[in-house]
Amino acid sequence: MMKDAGSWKRAAVFWLTAGMLTPLTAAAESGVTVYGVISSALRYTSNIDGREHNKTEVVASGIGGSRLGISGTEDLGGGNKAIFQLESGFGTDTGQPEYGILFGRQAFVGLSGSWGSLTVGRQYNAVNNVGWSFNPLDQSWGNYWSDPYYTGGDIFMQGYRINNSVIYKRTIGPVSLQLDYGAGEQTGGGTRGSTFGGGIMYSKEGLGLGAAYDERRAASSDGNTVSNYTLGASYAAGKATTYLGRMGRHESAGHARFAISFIGLGYQLTPALHLSGAFYRYVQNGGVTTQFEATPLPLGSGHTNVFAAVADYALSKRTSLFLEADVNDAHDGAVGRETEYWGSGPVIGIGHAARKGVMLGLRHQF
């Protein structure tokens, strides 16, 4: 997959499927498309739980989430179209559905035209769409198993998707806009549980810029309101693309604050081989606690440094081999976050824990 086409690819990712593949048309005349990705890998991780235990596993969706989708359009005349997309994720290691939902990745219907598009259903939020567009490692494949974006416990995309959402998108020249609304559906609750936000991207002559913000209101008066933002920039020159970005999160409960900043480089060494590498700096402070314990445990401040690199080799237009390596170096309260997410439970009271991993896998798209 050639990186020279990065500018238009980022715009397409933002507009259509946000970190998804452009699907191959199965029945062009009918306006219906069937597409998918199957990705799996063998991964070894040292000290995965902060207790010096190592792990070897077959992981689902090594680089690029495995999925099966159907999308379609109908010409309504006057430049307007009806559009829909249904997309199901699954684990290639067990065959189980992702999220325990039939169409857990996307499920929406709407209208589009020269005025933009308006869609209703379960959809990607703007923070997700902009954030993945500037990930130095993924080449617009979306997430991968050990992605540094997950540092801190996978908190920077605010759930990636919005249920019960209405989303408006429009592209004018090099600028793409997205506005998000997710109904909270709380009886008598006004905006409780609702999501509000949006994002904007600029892409022209190798330069990409993006910013997004989404806020999910607390569902009750004593609940937790969560806000996320992302900022990103990239510049493509010849075979190289540089990336710079920052993402943040604030939780009203305990005024916990999280941020991750990164810088990276992608390089198309040959028509088949793409190399990328990046450094990420994660920081947490305020009233940070564990995420999954029945009674949240206080963790406090901390930081993590992450180095990661990916080699992606195209065997054909549809099939690729990939090799990934990463080093995660957590300190203070960040140790608890990392070990809770990746291990069997949070490790608290130690000042440092380092985790290293390597992953070899295969990806096919259709």
Short mmCIF file of N, CA, C and O in Angstrom, two decimals, residues 231-327:
data_model
loop_
_atom_site.label_atom_id
_atom_site.label_comp_id
_atom_site.label_asym_id
_atom_site.label_seq_id
_atom_site.Cartn_x
_atom_site.Cartn_y
_atom_site.Cartn_z
N LEU A 231 -5.42 16.10 18.57
CA LEU A 231 -4.79 17.03 17.65
C LEU A 231 -3.74 16.26 16.85
O LEU A 231 -3.01 15.45 17.42
N GLY A 232 -3.68 16.48 15.54
CA GLY A 232 -2.72 15.75 14.74
C GLY A 232 -2.22 16.53 13.54
O GLY A 232 -2.90 17.43 13.05
N ALA A 233 -1.01 16.19 13.10
CA ALA A 233 -0.43 16.79 11.90
C ALA A 233 0.44 15.75 11.21
O ALA A 233 1.04 14.90 11.86
N SER A 234 0.49 15.83 9.89
CA SER A 234 1.36 14.95 9.13
C SER A 234 1.83 15.69 7.88
O SER A 234 1.18 16.61 7.40
N TYR A 235 2.98 15.26 7.40
CA TYR A 235 3.50 15.85 6.16
C TYR A 235 4.20 14.77 5.34
O TYR A 235 5.11 14.09 5.84
N ALA A 236 3.73 14.58 4.11
CA ALA A 236 4.29 13.59 3.21
C ALA A 236 5.18 14.26 2.18
O ALA A 236 4.77 15.22 1.52
N ALA A 237 6.41 13.76 2.06
CA ALA A 237 7.37 14.28 1.08
C ALA A 237 8.09 13.09 0.48
O ALA A 237 8.87 12.41 1.16
N GLY A 238 7.82 12.82 -0.80
CA GLY A 238 8.41 11.66 -1.43
C GLY A 238 7.91 10.38 -0.80
O GLY A 238 6.71 10.16 -0.65
N LYS A 239 8.82 9.54 -0.35
CA LYS A 239 8.45 8.26 0.24
C LYS A 239 8.25 8.32 1.75
O LYS A 239 7.87 7.32 2.37
N ALA A 240 8.50 9.48 2.35
CA ALA A 240 8.45 9.60 3.80
C ALA A 240 7.25 10.43 4.25
O ALA A 240 6.85 11.39 3.58
N THR A 241 6.68 10.07 5.39
CA THR A 241 5.61 10.84 6.02
C THR A 241 5.94 10.98 7.50
O THR A 241 6.23 9.99 8.18
N THR A 242 5.94 12.21 7.99
CA THR A 242 6.18 12.47 9.41
C THR A 242 4.85 12.76 10.10
O THR A 242 3.92 13.30 9.50
N TYR A 243 4.79 12.41 11.40
CA TYR A 243 3.55 12.55 12.16
C TYR A 243 3.85 13.20 13.51
O TYR A 243 4.89 12.96 14.12
N LEU A 244 2.88 13.98 13.97
CA LEU A 244 2.98 14.62 15.28
C LEU A 244 1.56 14.74 15.82
O LEU A 244 0.64 15.10 15.10
N GLY A 245 1.37 14.41 17.10
CA GLY A 245 0.02 14.49 17.63
C GLY A 245 -0.05 14.45 19.13
O GLY A 245 0.93 14.17 19.83
N ARG A 246 -1.25 14.73 19.62
CA ARG A 246 -1.52 14.69 21.05
C ARG A 246 -3.00 14.38 21.25
O ARG A 246 -3.86 14.90 20.53
N MET A 247 -3.29 13.54 22.24
CA MET A 247 -4.66 13.23 22.62
C MET A 247 -4.80 13.39 24.13
O MET A 247 -3.84 13.19 24.87
N GLY A 248 -6.00 13.78 24.56
CA GLY A 248 -6.21 13.98 25.98
C GLY A 248 -7.59 13.56 26.42
O GLY A 248 -8.51 13.39 25.61
N ARG A 249 -7.74 13.38 27.73
CA ARG A 249 -9.01 12.95 28.31
C ARG A 249 -9.14 13.57 29.70
O ARG A 249 -8.16 13.66 30.46
N HIS A 250 -10.35 14.01 30.01
CA HIS A 250 -10.66 14.52 31.35
C HIS A 250 -11.92 13.84 31.85
O HIS A 250 -12.91 13.72 31.13
N GLU A 251 -11.88 13.37 33.10
CA GLU A 251 -13.03 12.75 33.74
C GLU A 251 -13.45 13.62 34.92
O GLU A 251 -12.62 13.96 35.77
N SER A 252 -14.73 13.97 34.97
CA SER A 252 -15.19 14.85 36.04
C SER A 252 -15.09 14.18 37.40
O SER A 252 -14.84 14.85 38.41
N ALA A 253 -15.26 12.87 37.43
CA ALA A 253 -15.12 12.14 38.69
C ALA A 253 -13.65 12.10 39.10
O ALA A 253 -12.83 11.47 38.44
N GLY A 254 -13.32 12.80 40.17
CA GLY A 254 -11.95 12.83 40.64
C GLY A 254 -11.04 13.76 39.85
O GLY A 254 -9.86 13.88 40.15
N HIS A 255 -11.60 14.43 38.85
CA HIS A 255 -10.81 15.33 37.98
C HIS A 255 -9.54 14.63 37.47
O HIS A 255 -8.45 15.20 37.46
N ALA A 256 -9.72 13.40 37.05
CA ALA A 256 -8.60 12.64 36.47
C ALA A 256 -8.29 13.17 35.08
O ALA A 256 -9.20 13.41 34.28
N ARG A 257 -7.02 13.32 34.79
CA ARG A 257 -6.58 13.86 33.49
C ARG A 257 -5.52 12.92 32.89
O ARG A 257 -4.63 12.44 33.60
N PHE A 258 -5.64 12.72 31.59
CA PHE A 258 -4.74 11.84 30.86
C PHE A 258 -4.34 12.52 29.56
O PHE A 258 -5.14 13.23 28.95
N ALA A 259 -3.11 12.26 29.11
CA ALA A 259 -2.65 12.80 27.83
C ALA A 259 -1.59 11.89 27.25
O ALA A 259 -0.82 11.24 27.99
N ILE A 260 -1.55 11.82 25.93
CA ILE A 260 -0.49 11.08 25.24
C ILE A 260 -0.05 11.92 24.04
O ILE A 260 -0.88 12.41 23.27
N SER A 261 1.25 12.12 23.93
CA SER A 261 1.83 12.86 22.81
C SER A 261 2.75 11.93 22.04
O SER A 261 3.35 11.01 22.62
N PHE A 262 2.88 12.16 20.73
CA PHE A 262 3.69 11.24 19.94
C PHE A 262 4.31 11.94 18.73
O PHE A 262 3.84 12.99 18.26
N ILE A 263 5.38 11.32 18.26
CA ILE A 263 6.04 11.74 17.03
C ILE A 263 6.49 10.48 16.31
O ILE A 263 6.93 9.51 16.94
N GLY A 264 6.34 10.44 14.98
CA GLY A 264 6.67 9.23 14.26
C GLY A 264 7.00 9.47 12.81
O GLY A 264 6.84 10.58 12.28
N LEU A 265 7.48 8.41 12.16
CA LEU A 265 7.89 8.49 10.76
C LEU A 265 7.48 7.21 10.04
O LEU A 265 7.63 6.11 10.56
N GLY A 266 6.93 7.38 8.84
CA GLY A 266 6.64 6.26 7.96
C GLY A 266 7.44 6.39 6.68
O GLY A 266 7.63 7.51 6.16
N TYR A 267 7.93 5.25 6.14
CA TYR A 267 8.76 5.32 4.94
C TYR A 267 8.47 4.12 4.04
O TYR A 267 8.52 2.97 4.48
N GLN A 268 8.14 4.41 2.78
CA GLN A 268 7.89 3.37 1.78
C GLN A 268 9.22 2.98 1.15
O GLN A 268 9.67 3.54 0.16
N LEU A 269 9.88 1.99 1.75
CA LEU A 269 11.22 1.62 1.33
C LEU A 269 11.23 1.04 -0.08
O LEU A 269 12.11 1.36 -0.89
N THR A 270 10.28 0.17 -0.37
CA THR A 270 10.10 -0.40 -1.71
C THR A 270 8.61 -0.37 -2.01
O THR A 270 7.80 -0.11 -1.11
N PRO A 271 8.20 -0.66 -3.25
CA PRO A 271 6.75 -0.69 -3.52
C PRO A 271 6.00 -1.66 -2.62
O PRO A 271 4.80 -1.47 -2.38
N ALA A 272 6.66 -2.68 -2.10
CA ALA A 272 5.99 -3.67 -1.26
C ALA A 272 6.21 -3.47 0.23
O ALA A 272 5.39 -3.89 1.05
N LEU A 273 7.33 -2.84 0.62
CA LEU A 273 7.71 -2.77 2.03
C LEU A 273 7.57 -1.37 2.60
O LEU A 273 8.20 -0.42 2.13
N HIS A 274 6.75 -1.25 3.64
CA HIS A 274 6.57 0.01 4.35
C HIS A 274 7.08 -0.15 5.77
O HIS A 274 6.76 -1.12 6.47
N LEU A 275 7.90 0.82 6.23
CA LEU A 275 8.46 0.81 7.57
C LEU A 275 7.95 2.02 8.35
O LEU A 275 7.80 3.11 7.78
N SER A 276 7.71 1.84 9.63
CA SER A 276 7.26 2.97 10.46
C SER A 276 7.75 2.78 11.89
O SER A 276 7.95 1.65 12.36
N GLY A 277 7.93 3.89 12.56
CA GLY A 277 8.35 3.86 13.95
C GLY A 277 7.89 5.12 14.66
O GLY A 277 7.68 6.16 14.02
N ALA A 278 7.71 5.04 15.98
CA ALA A 278 7.20 6.19 16.71
C ALA A 278 7.56 6.10 18.19
O ALA A 278 7.80 5.01 18.73
N PHE A 279 7.56 7.27 18.83
CA PHE A 279 7.74 7.39 20.27
C PHE A 279 6.49 8.06 20.86
O PHE A 279 5.98 9.05 20.31
N TYR A 280 5.99 7.51 21.98
CA TYR A 280 4.79 8.01 22.64
C TYR A 280 5.11 8.31 24.11
O TYR A 280 5.77 7.50 24.78
N ARG A 281 4.59 9.41 24.59
CA ARG A 281 4.76 9.80 26.00
C ARG A 281 3.38 9.97 26.63
O ARG A 281 2.60 10.84 26.23
N TYR A 282 3.08 9.11 27.60
CA TYR A 282 1.77 9.12 28.27
C TYR A 282 1.93 9.66 29.68
O TYR A 282 2.88 9.32 30.39
N VAL A 283 0.97 10.51 30.11
CA VAL A 283 1.00 11.10 31.45
C VAL A 283 -0.41 11.04 32.05
O VAL A 283 -1.40 11.33 31.35
N GLN A 284 -0.50 10.69 33.32
CA GLN A 284 -1.78 10.72 34.04
C GLN A 284 -1.58 11.47 35.35
O GLN A 284 -0.53 11.40 35.98
N ASN A 285 -2.62 12.22 35.77
CA ASN A 285 -2.56 12.90 37.06
C ASN A 285 -3.97 13.21 37.54
O ASN A 285 -4.95 12.96 36.84
N GLY A 286 -4.07 13.74 38.75
CA GLY A 286 -5.38 13.95 39.36
C GLY A 286 -5.86 12.68 40.05
O GLY A 286 -5.07 11.81 40.41
N GLY A 287 -7.16 12.56 40.20
CA GLY A 287 -7.74 11.43 40.91
C GLY A 287 -7.89 10.19 40.05
O GLY A 287 -9.00 9.66 39.87
N VAL A 288 -6.79 9.68 39.53
CA VAL A 288 -6.81 8.50 38.66
C VAL A 288 -7.01 7.25 39.49
O VAL A 288 -6.34 7.06 40.52
N THR A 289 -7.91 6.37 39.04
CA THR A 289 -8.17 5.11 39.72
C THR A 289 -8.08 3.97 38.71
O THR A 289 -7.92 4.19 37.51
N THR A 290 -8.22 2.74 39.21
CA THR A 290 -8.34 1.59 38.31
C THR A 290 -9.67 1.69 37.55
O THR A 290 -10.60 2.40 37.98
N GLN A 291 -9.76 0.95 36.43
CA GLN A 291 -10.96 1.02 35.59
C GLN A 291 -11.93 -0.12 35.84
O GLN A 291 -13.16 0.07 35.72
N PHE A 292 -11.44 -1.32 36.14
CA PHE A 292 -12.27 -2.51 36.07
C PHE A 292 -12.51 -3.19 37.42
O PHE A 292 -13.21 -4.21 37.47
N GLU A 293 -11.91 -2.68 38.49
CA GLU A 293 -12.14 -3.27 39.80
C GLU A 293 -13.54 -2.92 40.30
O GLU A 293 -14.06 -1.83 40.03
N ALA A 294 -14.16 -3.83 41.04
CA ALA A 294 -15.49 -3.58 41.58
C ALA A 294 -15.50 -2.33 42.45
O ALA A 294 -16.44 -1.52 42.40
N THR A 295 -14.46 -2.16 43.24
CA THR A 295 -14.24 -0.93 44.01
C THR A 295 -12.98 -0.28 43.47
O THR A 295 -11.88 -0.82 43.63
N PRO A 296 -13.11 0.87 42.77
CA PRO A 296 -11.93 1.49 42.16
C PRO A 296 -10.84 1.78 43.19
O PRO A 296 -11.10 2.26 44.29
N LEU A 297 -9.60 1.45 42.81
CA LEU A 297 -8.45 1.67 43.68
C LEU A 297 -7.69 2.91 43.21
O LEU A 297 -7.47 3.09 42.01
N PRO A 298 -7.28 3.78 44.11
CA PRO A 298 -6.54 4.99 43.72
C PRO A 298 -5.15 4.63 43.18
O PRO A 298 -4.46 3.78 43.74
N LEU A 299 -4.77 5.31 42.10
CA LEU A 299 -3.46 5.09 41.48
C LEU A 299 -2.58 6.33 41.51
O LEU A 299 -1.37 6.24 41.62
N GLY A 300 -3.19 7.49 41.31
CA GLY A 300 -2.43 8.73 41.32
C GLY A 300 -1.68 8.98 40.03
O GLY A 300 -1.95 8.37 38.99
N SER A 301 -0.69 9.84 40.11
CA SER A 301 0.04 10.28 38.93
C SER A 301 1.04 9.23 38.45
O SER A 301 1.46 8.35 39.21
N GLY A 302 1.43 9.36 37.19
CA GLY A 302 2.42 8.46 36.61
C GLY A 302 2.63 8.76 35.15
O GLY A 302 1.94 9.62 34.57
N HIS A 303 3.58 8.07 34.55
CA HIS A 303 3.84 8.27 33.12
C HIS A 303 4.37 6.98 32.51
O HIS A 303 4.86 6.09 33.22
N THR A 304 4.27 6.91 31.19
CA THR A 304 4.76 5.75 30.44
C THR A 304 5.41 6.23 29.15
O THR A 304 4.87 7.10 28.46
N ASN A 305 6.56 5.66 28.84
CA ASN A 305 7.22 5.89 27.56
C ASN A 305 7.07 4.64 26.69
O ASN A 305 7.29 3.52 27.18
N VAL A 306 6.70 4.83 25.44
CA VAL A 306 6.48 3.70 24.54
C VAL A 306 7.26 3.93 23.24
O VAL A 306 7.15 5.00 22.62
N PHE A 307 8.02 2.92 22.84
CA PHE A 307 8.67 2.89 21.53
C PHE A 307 8.05 1.74 20.74
O PHE A 307 7.90 0.63 21.27
N ALA A 308 7.71 1.98 19.47
CA ALA A 308 7.11 0.92 18.66
C ALA A 308 7.53 1.08 17.21
O ALA A 308 7.77 2.19 16.72
N ALA A 309 7.63 -0.06 16.51
CA ALA A 309 8.01 -0.06 15.09
C ALA A 309 7.25 -1.17 14.38
O ALA A 309 6.94 -2.21 14.96
N VAL A 310 6.93 -0.92 13.10
CA VAL A 310 6.18 -1.87 12.28
C VAL A 310 6.82 -1.98 10.90
O VAL A 310 7.19 -0.97 10.29
N ALA A 311 6.95 -3.22 10.41
CA ALA A 311 7.32 -3.48 9.02
C ALA A 311 6.15 -4.20 8.37
O ALA A 311 5.69 -5.23 8.88
N ASP A 312 5.64 -3.65 7.28
CA ASP A 312 4.48 -4.21 6.59
C ASP A 312 4.87 -4.54 5.15
O ASP A 312 5.26 -3.64 4.39
N TYR A 313 4.79 -5.83 4.78
CA TYR A 313 5.23 -6.26 3.46
C TYR A 313 4.06 -6.81 2.67
O TYR A 313 3.41 -7.79 3.09
N ALA A 314 3.75 -6.20 1.53
CA ALA A 314 2.63 -6.61 0.69
C ALA A 314 3.03 -7.78 -0.20
O ALA A 314 3.89 -7.64 -1.07
N LEU A 315 2.40 -8.93 0.03
CA LEU A 315 2.59 -10.08 -0.84
C LEU A 315 1.80 -9.93 -2.14
O LEU A 315 2.17 -10.50 -3.17
N SER A 316 0.71 -9.17 -2.07
CA SER A 316 -0.14 -8.88 -3.22
C SER A 316 -0.94 -7.63 -2.87
O SER A 316 -0.73 -7.02 -1.83
N LYS A 317 -1.89 -7.26 -3.72
CA LYS A 317 -2.73 -6.10 -3.43
C LYS A 317 -3.61 -6.34 -2.21
O LYS A 317 -4.05 -5.39 -1.56
N ARG A 318 -3.89 -7.59 -1.89
CA ARG A 318 -4.83 -7.89 -0.83
C ARG A 318 -4.22 -8.57 0.39
O ARG A 318 -4.87 -8.65 1.43
N THR A 319 -3.02 -9.08 0.29
CA THR A 319 -2.44 -9.88 1.37
C THR A 319 -1.09 -9.31 1.79
O THR A 319 -0.24 -9.01 0.93
N SER A 320 -0.90 -9.16 3.11
CA SER A 320 0.34 -8.59 3.63
C SER A 320 0.83 -9.35 4.85
O SER A 320 0.03 -9.86 5.65
N LEU A 321 2.15 -9.41 5.00
CA LEU A 321 2.80 -9.87 6.21
C LEU A 321 3.19 -8.65 7.03
O LEU A 321 3.56 -7.60 6.47
N PHE A 322 3.17 -8.76 8.37
CA PHE A 322 3.61 -7.64 9.19
C PHE A 322 4.39 -8.15 10.39
O PHE A 322 4.15 -9.23 10.92
N LEU A 323 5.36 -7.33 10.79
CA LEU A 323 6.18 -7.59 11.97
C LEU A 323 6.17 -6.33 12.83
O LEU A 323 6.44 -5.24 12.32
N GLU A 324 5.84 -6.49 14.11
CA GLU A 324 5.75 -5.34 15.01
C GLU A 324 6.54 -5.62 16.27
O GLU A 324 6.60 -6.76 16.76
N ALA A 325 7.18 -4.58 16.83
CA ALA A 325 7.89 -4.69 18.10
C ALA A 325 7.63 -3.44 18.93
O ALA A 325 7.49 -2.33 18.38
N ASP A 326 7.55 -3.59 20.26
CA ASP A 326 7.26 -2.45 21.11
C ASP A 326 7.89 -2.63 22.48
O ASP A 326 8.12 -3.75 22.94
N VAL A 327 8.18 -1.50 23.12
CA VAL A 327 8.70 -1.46 24.49
C VAL A 327 7.85 -0.46 25.26
O VAL A 327 7.69 0.69 24.84
#
